[in-house]
């Protein structure tokens, strides 16, 4: 059974509870789930500075868990924006799956193009940059914010109309804050809607089952100053 560490990059324990419920609903008895919440940062990440702080916070959260408890088989970064994902891979040598990366890549593997949606215009801008880094710009027809809409039916109607307008074959709607409303959007949308959160959960569990292939952690060539005990300890480790 894969041991899955799930990190909530924001400080909301209420959101962590929703994430925990979703992960457990998706994995059932196929994985051992441990959800942790960032110790510092923001309860809702909505700016570039917030993303930068969250990236540091997830490194700290992973280090604390690994040093004080045990080394998981994979890490799920529970944010549709994946703050610190690459650094977390480097730090731990483990498979790290993010909500955004997993959902976008799954959509890009399908025929046609995809409409991506989330809450917040700045998040849309940052997701556009992620799309470029992933090399799938030709598979994404557009990125839209649904911050002006409150209920699932309204979101579904808006996104279906937008998808038709730009010629998208499907929709990816992401954001931890949208987890509760996604089932209604999926059920009422006239255009297929992919749930990037569940896609990422399944991918993390699958990668966790191959944890024996995780990379050795290399020590930092420099001596860190002012970092947490756990993060310093993990940075200094020579092997996983």
PDB file of C-alpha atoms in Angstrom:
ATOM      1  CA  UNK A   1       0.000   0.000   0.000  1.00  0.00           C
ATOM      2  CA  UNK A   2       1.402   3.383  -1.033  1.00  0.00           C
ATOM      3  CA  UNK A   3       2.000   5.936   1.716  1.00  0.00           C
ATOM      4  CA  UNK A   4       0.828   9.297   0.434  1.00  0.00           C
ATOM      5  CA  UNK A   5       1.758  12.635   2.005  1.00  0.00           C
ATOM      6  CA  UNK A   6      -0.720  15.357   1.038  1.00  0.00           C
ATOM      7  CA  UNK A   7       0.394  18.954   1.643  1.00  0.00           C
ATOM      8  CA  UNK A   8      -2.053  21.843   1.753  1.00  0.00           C
ATOM      9  CA  UNK A   9       0.066  24.892   0.803  1.00  0.00           C
ATOM     10  CA  UNK A  10      -2.319  27.317   2.495  1.00  0.00           C
ATOM     11  CA  UNK A  11      -2.925  27.635   6.235  1.00  0.00           C
ATOM     12  CA  UNK A  12      -6.623  26.735   6.283  1.00  0.00           C
ATOM     13  CA  UNK A  13      -7.284  23.618   8.361  1.00  0.00           C
ATOM     14  CA  UNK A  14     -10.860  23.730   7.077  1.00  0.00           C
ATOM     15  CA  UNK A  15      -9.543  23.375   3.547  1.00  0.00           C
ATOM     16  CA  UNK A  16      -7.250  20.554   4.677  1.00  0.00           C
ATOM     17  CA  UNK A  17     -10.299  18.702   5.974  1.00  0.00           C
ATOM     18  CA  UNK A  18     -12.001  19.010   2.580  1.00  0.00           C
ATOM     19  CA  UNK A  19      -8.843  17.856   0.820  1.00  0.00           C
ATOM     20  CA  UNK A  20      -8.491  14.941   3.233  1.00  0.00           C
ATOM     21  CA  UNK A  21     -12.090  13.853   2.583  1.00  0.00           C
ATOM     22  CA  UNK A  22     -11.609  14.056  -1.195  1.00  0.00           C
ATOM     23  CA  UNK A  23      -8.348  12.086  -1.157  1.00  0.00           C
ATOM     24  CA  UNK A  24      -9.767   9.353   1.057  1.00  0.00           C
ATOM     25  CA  UNK A  25     -12.897   9.123  -1.074  1.00  0.00           C
ATOM     26  CA  UNK A  26     -10.771   8.690  -4.194  1.00  0.00           C
ATOM     27  CA  UNK A  27      -8.145   6.237  -2.899  1.00  0.00           C
ATOM     28  CA  UNK A  28     -10.309   4.109  -0.603  1.00  0.00           C
ATOM     29  CA  UNK A  29      -8.146   1.395   0.897  1.00  0.00           C
ATOM     30  CA  UNK A  30      -5.451   1.592  -1.786  1.00  0.00           C
ATOM     31  CA  UNK A  31      -3.234   4.122   0.010  1.00  0.00           C
ATOM     32  CA  UNK A  32      -2.270   5.315   3.474  1.00  0.00           C
ATOM     33  CA  UNK A  33      -3.101   9.033   3.548  1.00  0.00           C
ATOM     34  CA  UNK A  34      -1.456  11.720   5.680  1.00  0.00           C
ATOM     35  CA  UNK A  35      -2.615  15.331   5.205  1.00  0.00           C
ATOM     36  CA  UNK A  36      -0.599  18.239   6.599  1.00  0.00           C
ATOM     37  CA  UNK A  37      -1.264  21.978   6.560  1.00  0.00           C
ATOM     38  CA  UNK A  38       1.332  24.689   6.017  1.00  0.00           C
ATOM     39  CA  UNK A  39       2.389  26.347   9.265  1.00  0.00           C
ATOM     40  CA  UNK A  40       2.641  29.828   7.758  1.00  0.00           C
ATOM     41  CA  UNK A  41       1.535  31.841   4.772  1.00  0.00           C
ATOM     42  CA  UNK A  42      -2.048  32.622   3.807  1.00  0.00           C
ATOM     43  CA  UNK A  43      -5.375  30.865   4.207  1.00  0.00           C
ATOM     44  CA  UNK A  44      -6.023  31.632   0.533  1.00  0.00           C
ATOM     45  CA  UNK A  45      -3.143  32.030  -1.922  1.00  0.00           C
ATOM     46  CA  UNK A  46      -3.968  34.700  -4.487  1.00  0.00           C
ATOM     47  CA  UNK A  47      -0.749  36.627  -5.260  1.00  0.00           C
ATOM     48  CA  UNK A  48       2.739  35.874  -6.545  1.00  0.00           C
ATOM     49  CA  UNK A  49       4.169  36.719  -3.130  1.00  0.00           C
ATOM     50  CA  UNK A  50       1.679  34.302  -1.610  1.00  0.00           C
ATOM     51  CA  UNK A  51       2.823  31.589  -4.023  1.00  0.00           C
ATOM     52  CA  UNK A  52       6.488  32.239  -3.171  1.00  0.00           C
ATOM     53  CA  UNK A  53       5.782  32.016   0.560  1.00  0.00           C
ATOM     54  CA  UNK A  54       3.679  28.885   0.036  1.00  0.00           C
ATOM     55  CA  UNK A  55       6.555  27.247  -1.855  1.00  0.00           C
ATOM     56  CA  UNK A  56       8.815  27.713   1.183  1.00  0.00           C
ATOM     57  CA  UNK A  57       6.032  26.531   3.483  1.00  0.00           C
ATOM     58  CA  UNK A  58       5.533  23.256   1.592  1.00  0.00           C
ATOM     59  CA  UNK A  59       9.266  22.524   1.749  1.00  0.00           C
ATOM     60  CA  UNK A  60       9.100  23.062   5.500  1.00  0.00           C
ATOM     61  CA  UNK A  61       5.980  20.903   5.833  1.00  0.00           C
ATOM     62  CA  UNK A  62       7.529  18.033   3.870  1.00  0.00           C
ATOM     63  CA  UNK A  63      10.805  18.230   5.782  1.00  0.00           C
ATOM     64  CA  UNK A  64       9.064  18.243   9.149  1.00  0.00           C
ATOM     65  CA  UNK A  65       6.973  15.212   8.213  1.00  0.00           C
ATOM     66  CA  UNK A  66       9.897  13.228   6.807  1.00  0.00           C
ATOM     67  CA  UNK A  67      12.316  14.049   9.640  1.00  0.00           C
ATOM     68  CA  UNK A  68       9.827  13.668  12.505  1.00  0.00           C
ATOM     69  CA  UNK A  69       7.696  10.804  11.162  1.00  0.00           C
ATOM     70  CA  UNK A  70       8.659   8.799   8.068  1.00  0.00           C
ATOM     71  CA  UNK A  71       9.464   9.010   4.377  1.00  0.00           C
ATOM     72  CA  UNK A  72       6.309   8.646   2.262  1.00  0.00           C
ATOM     73  CA  UNK A  73       6.177   6.992  -1.140  1.00  0.00           C
ATOM     74  CA  UNK A  74       4.834  10.081  -2.930  1.00  0.00           C
ATOM     75  CA  UNK A  75       3.719  13.625  -2.214  1.00  0.00           C
ATOM     76  CA  UNK A  76       0.529  15.286  -3.448  1.00  0.00           C
ATOM     77  CA  UNK A  77       0.691  19.077  -3.590  1.00  0.00           C
ATOM     78  CA  UNK A  78      -2.919  20.100  -3.032  1.00  0.00           C
ATOM     79  CA  UNK A  79      -3.070  23.444  -4.813  1.00  0.00           C
ATOM     80  CA  UNK A  80      -4.126  24.242  -8.383  1.00  0.00           C
ATOM     81  CA  UNK A  81      -0.891  26.077  -9.090  1.00  0.00           C
ATOM     82  CA  UNK A  82       1.637  23.690  -7.545  1.00  0.00           C
ATOM     83  CA  UNK A  83       3.816  26.137  -5.541  1.00  0.00           C
ATOM     84  CA  UNK A  84       7.276  24.681  -4.990  1.00  0.00           C
ATOM     85  CA  UNK A  85       6.633  21.410  -6.834  1.00  0.00           C
ATOM     86  CA  UNK A  86       9.995  21.236  -8.614  1.00  0.00           C
ATOM     87  CA  UNK A  87      11.894  22.258  -5.470  1.00  0.00           C
ATOM     88  CA  UNK A  88      10.000  19.639  -3.475  1.00  0.00           C
ATOM     89  CA  UNK A  89      11.050  16.969  -5.995  1.00  0.00           C
ATOM     90  CA  UNK A  90      14.660  18.084  -5.658  1.00  0.00           C
ATOM     91  CA  UNK A  91      14.558  18.276  -1.858  1.00  0.00           C
ATOM     92  CA  UNK A  92      12.951  14.892  -1.224  1.00  0.00           C
ATOM     93  CA  UNK A  93      13.855  12.782  -4.256  1.00  0.00           C
ATOM     94  CA  UNK A  94      10.239  11.602  -4.221  1.00  0.00           C
ATOM     95  CA  UNK A  95       7.499  11.683  -6.852  1.00  0.00           C
ATOM     96  CA  UNK A  96       5.614  14.967  -6.336  1.00  0.00           C
ATOM     97  CA  UNK A  97       2.294  15.473  -8.085  1.00  0.00           C
ATOM     98  CA  UNK A  98       0.455  18.800  -8.213  1.00  0.00           C
ATOM     99  CA  UNK A  99      -3.221  19.426  -8.894  1.00  0.00           C
ATOM    100  CA  UNK A 100      -2.451  21.740 -11.829  1.00  0.00           C
ATOM    101  CA  UNK A 101       0.367  19.821 -13.487  1.00  0.00           C
ATOM    102  CA  UNK A 102      -1.522  16.513 -13.375  1.00  0.00           C
ATOM    103  CA  UNK A 103      -4.822  17.950 -14.578  1.00  0.00           C
ATOM    104  CA  UNK A 104      -3.300  19.989 -17.398  1.00  0.00           C
ATOM    105  CA  UNK A 105      -1.186  17.121 -18.691  1.00  0.00           C
ATOM    106  CA  UNK A 106      -4.134  14.723 -18.594  1.00  0.00           C
ATOM    107  CA  UNK A 107      -6.250  17.178 -20.577  1.00  0.00           C
ATOM    108  CA  UNK A 108      -3.447  17.812 -23.067  1.00  0.00           C
ATOM    109  CA  UNK A 109      -3.240  14.082 -23.764  1.00  0.00           C
ATOM    110  CA  UNK A 110      -6.840  14.093 -25.064  1.00  0.00           C
ATOM    111  CA  UNK A 111      -7.887  15.037 -28.617  1.00  0.00           C
ATOM    112  CA  UNK A 112      -8.784  18.650 -29.259  1.00  0.00           C
ATOM    113  CA  UNK A 113      -8.169  21.610 -26.983  1.00  0.00           C
ATOM    114  CA  UNK A 114      -9.108  22.441 -23.402  1.00  0.00           C
ATOM    115  CA  UNK A 115     -10.559  25.406 -21.534  1.00  0.00           C
ATOM    116  CA  UNK A 116      -8.897  25.844 -18.124  1.00  0.00           C
ATOM    117  CA  UNK A 117     -10.737  27.655 -15.345  1.00  0.00           C
ATOM    118  CA  UNK A 118     -10.116  28.657 -11.749  1.00  0.00           C
ATOM    119  CA  UNK A 119     -10.883  31.492  -9.328  1.00  0.00           C
ATOM    120  CA  UNK A 120      -8.800  34.635  -9.694  1.00  0.00           C
ATOM    121  CA  UNK A 121      -7.435  36.524 -12.690  1.00  0.00           C
ATOM    122  CA  UNK A 122      -3.860  36.432 -11.361  1.00  0.00           C
ATOM    123  CA  UNK A 123      -4.107  32.657 -10.979  1.00  0.00           C
ATOM    124  CA  UNK A 124      -5.137  32.521 -14.649  1.00  0.00           C
ATOM    125  CA  UNK A 125      -1.998  34.448 -15.551  1.00  0.00           C
ATOM    126  CA  UNK A 126       0.196  32.103 -13.486  1.00  0.00           C
ATOM    127  CA  UNK A 127      -1.507  29.030 -14.935  1.00  0.00           C
ATOM    128  CA  UNK A 128      -0.752  30.383 -18.403  1.00  0.00           C
ATOM    129  CA  UNK A 129       2.913  30.470 -17.464  1.00  0.00           C
ATOM    130  CA  UNK A 130       2.698  26.895 -16.180  1.00  0.00           C
ATOM    131  CA  UNK A 131       1.096  25.809 -19.451  1.00  0.00           C
ATOM    132  CA  UNK A 132       4.067  27.289 -21.313  1.00  0.00           C
ATOM    133  CA  UNK A 133       6.585  25.537 -19.043  1.00  0.00           C
ATOM    134  CA  UNK A 134       4.805  22.230 -19.602  1.00  0.00           C
ATOM    135  CA  UNK A 135       4.987  22.759 -23.372  1.00  0.00           C
ATOM    136  CA  UNK A 136       1.261  22.296 -23.971  1.00  0.00           C
ATOM    137  CA  UNK A 137       0.231  25.784 -25.103  1.00  0.00           C
ATOM    138  CA  UNK A 138      -1.169  24.402 -28.354  1.00  0.00           C
ATOM    139  CA  UNK A 139      -3.549  22.157 -26.383  1.00  0.00           C
ATOM    140  CA  UNK A 140      -5.033  24.931 -24.209  1.00  0.00           C
ATOM    141  CA  UNK A 141      -7.660  27.054 -25.936  1.00  0.00           C
ATOM    142  CA  UNK A 142      -8.033  29.550 -23.094  1.00  0.00           C
ATOM    143  CA  UNK A 143      -7.869  30.189 -19.360  1.00  0.00           C
ATOM    144  CA  UNK A 144     -10.743  31.912 -17.566  1.00  0.00           C
ATOM    145  CA  UNK A 145     -11.605  32.997 -14.042  1.00  0.00           C
ATOM    146  CA  UNK A 146     -14.931  32.102 -12.410  1.00  0.00           C
ATOM    147  CA  UNK A 147     -14.438  34.414  -9.425  1.00  0.00           C
ATOM    148  CA  UNK A 148     -17.570  36.356 -10.387  1.00  0.00           C
ATOM    149  CA  UNK A 149     -19.777  33.240 -10.069  1.00  0.00           C
ATOM    150  CA  UNK A 150     -20.940  31.523  -6.888  1.00  0.00           C
ATOM    151  CA  UNK A 151     -22.938  28.391  -7.720  1.00  0.00           C
ATOM    152  CA  UNK A 152     -22.203  25.278  -9.756  1.00  0.00           C
ATOM    153  CA  UNK A 153     -24.926  25.756 -12.355  1.00  0.00           C
ATOM    154  CA  UNK A 154     -23.835  29.302 -13.143  1.00  0.00           C
ATOM    155  CA  UNK A 155     -20.213  28.201 -13.444  1.00  0.00           C
ATOM    156  CA  UNK A 156     -21.193  25.276 -15.679  1.00  0.00           C
ATOM    157  CA  UNK A 157     -23.276  27.516 -17.943  1.00  0.00           C
ATOM    158  CA  UNK A 158     -20.545  30.159 -18.225  1.00  0.00           C
ATOM    159  CA  UNK A 159     -17.792  27.647 -18.944  1.00  0.00           C
ATOM    160  CA  UNK A 160     -19.850  25.663 -21.468  1.00  0.00           C
ATOM    161  CA  UNK A 161     -20.636  28.866 -23.368  1.00  0.00           C
ATOM    162  CA  UNK A 162     -16.980  29.925 -23.262  1.00  0.00           C
ATOM    163  CA  UNK A 163     -15.814  26.498 -24.427  1.00  0.00           C
ATOM    164  CA  UNK A 164     -18.212  26.642 -27.368  1.00  0.00           C
ATOM    165  CA  UNK A 165     -17.029  30.144 -28.231  1.00  0.00           C
ATOM    166  CA  UNK A 166     -13.323  29.242 -28.318  1.00  0.00           C
ATOM    167  CA  UNK A 167     -13.753  25.715 -29.675  1.00  0.00           C
ATOM    168  CA  UNK A 168     -12.605  23.779 -26.613  1.00  0.00           C
ATOM    169  CA  UNK A 169     -13.534  20.101 -26.398  1.00  0.00           C
ATOM    170  CA  UNK A 170     -13.443  19.950 -22.591  1.00  0.00           C
ATOM    171  CA  UNK A 171     -12.992  21.977 -19.426  1.00  0.00           C
ATOM    172  CA  UNK A 172     -10.522  21.631 -16.560  1.00  0.00           C
ATOM    173  CA  UNK A 173     -11.841  23.418 -13.481  1.00  0.00           C
ATOM    174  CA  UNK A 174      -9.341  23.544 -10.641  1.00  0.00           C
ATOM    175  CA  UNK A 175      -8.744  25.089  -7.256  1.00  0.00           C
ATOM    176  CA  UNK A 176      -8.979  23.596  -3.791  1.00  0.00           C
ATOM    177  CA  UNK A 177     -11.688  26.124  -2.982  1.00  0.00           C
ATOM    178  CA  UNK A 178     -13.813  24.681  -5.817  1.00  0.00           C
ATOM    179  CA  UNK A 179     -13.644  21.058  -4.653  1.00  0.00           C
ATOM    180  CA  UNK A 180     -17.069  21.203  -3.018  1.00  0.00           C
ATOM    181  CA  UNK A 181     -18.812  22.689  -6.037  1.00  0.00           C
ATOM    182  CA  UNK A 182     -17.158  20.594  -8.754  1.00  0.00           C
ATOM    183  CA  UNK A 183     -19.635  17.668  -8.668  1.00  0.00           C
ATOM    184  CA  UNK A 184     -22.491  20.068  -9.478  1.00  0.00           C
ATOM    185  CA  UNK A 185     -20.496  21.682 -12.280  1.00  0.00           C
ATOM    186  CA  UNK A 186     -19.652  18.281 -13.768  1.00  0.00           C
ATOM    187  CA  UNK A 187     -23.254  17.090 -13.498  1.00  0.00           C
ATOM    188  CA  UNK A 188     -24.804  20.176 -15.132  1.00  0.00           C
ATOM    189  CA  UNK A 189     -22.218  21.161 -17.745  1.00  0.00           C
ATOM    190  CA  UNK A 190     -23.004  20.605 -21.415  1.00  0.00           C
ATOM    191  CA  UNK A 191     -19.254  20.221 -22.044  1.00  0.00           C
ATOM    192  CA  UNK A 192     -17.176  17.457 -20.388  1.00  0.00           C
ATOM    193  CA  UNK A 193     -15.439  18.697 -17.222  1.00  0.00           C
ATOM    194  CA  UNK A 194     -12.270  17.042 -15.913  1.00  0.00           C
ATOM    195  CA  UNK A 195     -11.571  17.078 -12.176  1.00  0.00           C
ATOM    196  CA  UNK A 196      -7.808  17.786 -11.877  1.00  0.00           C
ATOM    197  CA  UNK A 197      -7.826  17.053  -8.154  1.00  0.00           C
ATOM    198  CA  UNK A 198      -8.943  13.443  -8.548  1.00  0.00           C
ATOM    199  CA  UNK A 199      -6.655  13.011 -11.556  1.00  0.00           C
ATOM    200  CA  UNK A 200      -3.708  14.172  -9.429  1.00  0.00           C
ATOM    201  CA  UNK A 201      -4.676  11.907  -6.534  1.00  0.00           C
ATOM    202  CA  UNK A 202      -4.756   8.837  -8.767  1.00  0.00           C
ATOM    203  CA  UNK A 203      -1.440   9.802 -10.367  1.00  0.00           C
ATOM    204  CA  UNK A 204       0.232  10.293  -6.974  1.00  0.00           C
ATOM    205  CA  UNK A 205      -0.917   6.892  -5.731  1.00  0.00           C
ATOM    206  CA  UNK A 206       0.258   5.228  -8.939  1.00  0.00           C
ATOM    207  CA  UNK A 207       3.661   6.898  -8.704  1.00  0.00           C
ATOM    208  CA  UNK A 208       3.873   6.028  -5.022  1.00  0.00           C
ATOM    209  CA  UNK A 209       3.618   2.351  -5.891  1.00  0.00           C
ATOM    210  CA  UNK A 210       6.893   2.741  -7.797  1.00  0.00           C
ATOM    211  CA  UNK A 211       8.594   4.503  -4.889  1.00  0.00           C
ATOM    212  CA  UNK A 212      11.547   2.125  -5.038  1.00  0.00           C
ATOM    213  CA  UNK A 213      12.745   4.161  -8.007  1.00  0.00           C
ATOM    214  CA  UNK A 214      12.906   7.431  -6.071  1.00  0.00           C
ATOM    215  CA  UNK A 215      16.112   9.403  -6.397  1.00  0.00           C
ATOM    216  CA  UNK A 216      18.766   9.838  -3.744  1.00  0.00           C
ATOM    217  CA  UNK A 217      18.683  13.195  -2.014  1.00  0.00           C
ATOM    218  CA  UNK A 218      21.891  15.144  -2.512  1.00  0.00           C
ATOM    219  CA  UNK A 219      23.159  17.407   0.268  1.00  0.00           C
ATOM    220  CA  UNK A 220      23.069  21.141  -0.206  1.00  0.00           C
ATOM    221  CA  UNK A 221      26.549  22.442  -1.148  1.00  0.00           C
ATOM    222  CA  UNK A 222      25.979  25.504   1.050  1.00  0.00           C
ATOM    223  CA  UNK A 223      25.238  25.861   4.760  1.00  0.00           C
ATOM    224  CA  UNK A 224      21.726  27.286   5.250  1.00  0.00           C
ATOM    225  CA  UNK A 225      21.052  30.081   7.722  1.00  0.00           C
ATOM    226  CA  UNK A 226      17.785  30.766   9.525  1.00  0.00           C
ATOM    227  CA  UNK A 227      15.837  27.774   8.195  1.00  0.00           C
ATOM    228  CA  UNK A 228      13.839  25.378  10.343  1.00  0.00           C
ATOM    229  CA  UNK A 229      15.515  22.441  12.080  1.00  0.00           C
ATOM    230  CA  UNK A 230      13.671  19.933   9.910  1.00  0.00           C
ATOM    231  CA  UNK A 231      14.462  21.698   6.644  1.00  0.00           C
ATOM    232  CA  UNK A 232      18.150  22.022   7.569  1.00  0.00           C
ATOM    233  CA  UNK A 233      18.223  18.340   8.462  1.00  0.00           C
ATOM    234  CA  UNK A 234      16.695  17.239   5.188  1.00  0.00           C
ATOM    235  CA  UNK A 235      18.934  19.541   3.160  1.00  0.00           C
ATOM    236  CA  UNK A 236      21.957  17.933   4.839  1.00  0.00           C
ATOM    237  CA  UNK A 237      20.955  14.320   4.147  1.00  0.00           C
ATOM    238  CA  UNK A 238      23.169  12.430   1.727  1.00  0.00           C
ATOM    239  CA  UNK A 239      20.812   9.603   0.852  1.00  0.00           C
ATOM    240  CA  UNK A 240      17.060   9.101   0.796  1.00  0.00           C
TER     241      UNK A 240
END
